[in-house]
XYZ file of C-alpha atoms in Angstrom:
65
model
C 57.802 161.583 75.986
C 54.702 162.964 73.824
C 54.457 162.521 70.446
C 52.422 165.033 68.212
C 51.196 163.269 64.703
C 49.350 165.766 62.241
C 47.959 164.060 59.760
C 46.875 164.360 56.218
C 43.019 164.376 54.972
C 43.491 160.970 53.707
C 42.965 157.621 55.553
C 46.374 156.846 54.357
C 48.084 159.031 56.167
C 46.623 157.219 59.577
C 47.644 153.331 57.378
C 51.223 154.587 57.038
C 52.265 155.685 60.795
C 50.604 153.338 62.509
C 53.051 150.383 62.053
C 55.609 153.514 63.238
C 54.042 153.892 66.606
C 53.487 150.480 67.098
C 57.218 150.345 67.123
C 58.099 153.095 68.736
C 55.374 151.867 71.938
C 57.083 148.756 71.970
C 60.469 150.344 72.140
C 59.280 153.235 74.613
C 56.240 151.968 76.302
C 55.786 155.471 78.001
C 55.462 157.379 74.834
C 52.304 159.331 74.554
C 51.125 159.557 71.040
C 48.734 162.570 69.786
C 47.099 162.809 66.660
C 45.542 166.009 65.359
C 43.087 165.409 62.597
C 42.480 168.382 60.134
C 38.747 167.600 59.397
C 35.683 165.729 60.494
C 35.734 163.719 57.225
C 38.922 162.222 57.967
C 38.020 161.423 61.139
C 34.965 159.714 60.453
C 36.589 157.457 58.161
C 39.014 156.489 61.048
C 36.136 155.514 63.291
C 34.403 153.889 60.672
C 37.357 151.961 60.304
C 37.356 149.635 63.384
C 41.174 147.903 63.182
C 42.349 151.855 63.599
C 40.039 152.790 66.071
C 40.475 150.429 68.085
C 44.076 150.916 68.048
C 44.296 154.908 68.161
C 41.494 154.697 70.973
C 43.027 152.286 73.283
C 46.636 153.419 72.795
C 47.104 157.158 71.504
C 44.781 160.003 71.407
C 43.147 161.514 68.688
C 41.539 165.337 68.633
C 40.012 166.676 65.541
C 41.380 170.728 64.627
């Protein structure tokens, strides 16, 4: 199972699902997760964050529209 995330241009959009796909990967460890950023800002501030990075890089992918 994939699952597409779009998120918002805020950081807080990435703070609020997160604790959602941790749950859902520990209740479906195949899931695929996909997050589609909608500008570089945004995801800068993800990788200058380095508790989400590290999560959305080692478990989910991230590619920026």
């Amino acid at each position: 199972m994939i699952l597409y995330v779009f998120l918002g241009k805020k950081l807080l959009s990435v703070d609020t699902i997160i604790p959602i796909i941790i749950f859902l990967k520990e209740k479906f460890p195949k899931l695929r997760v996909c997050f589609f950023v909608p500008d570089s800002k945004t995801f800068e501030d993800i990788q200058k964050n380095h508790t989400l990075a590290e999560y959305i890089n080692s478990h989910c992918m991230i590619i920026r529209l």
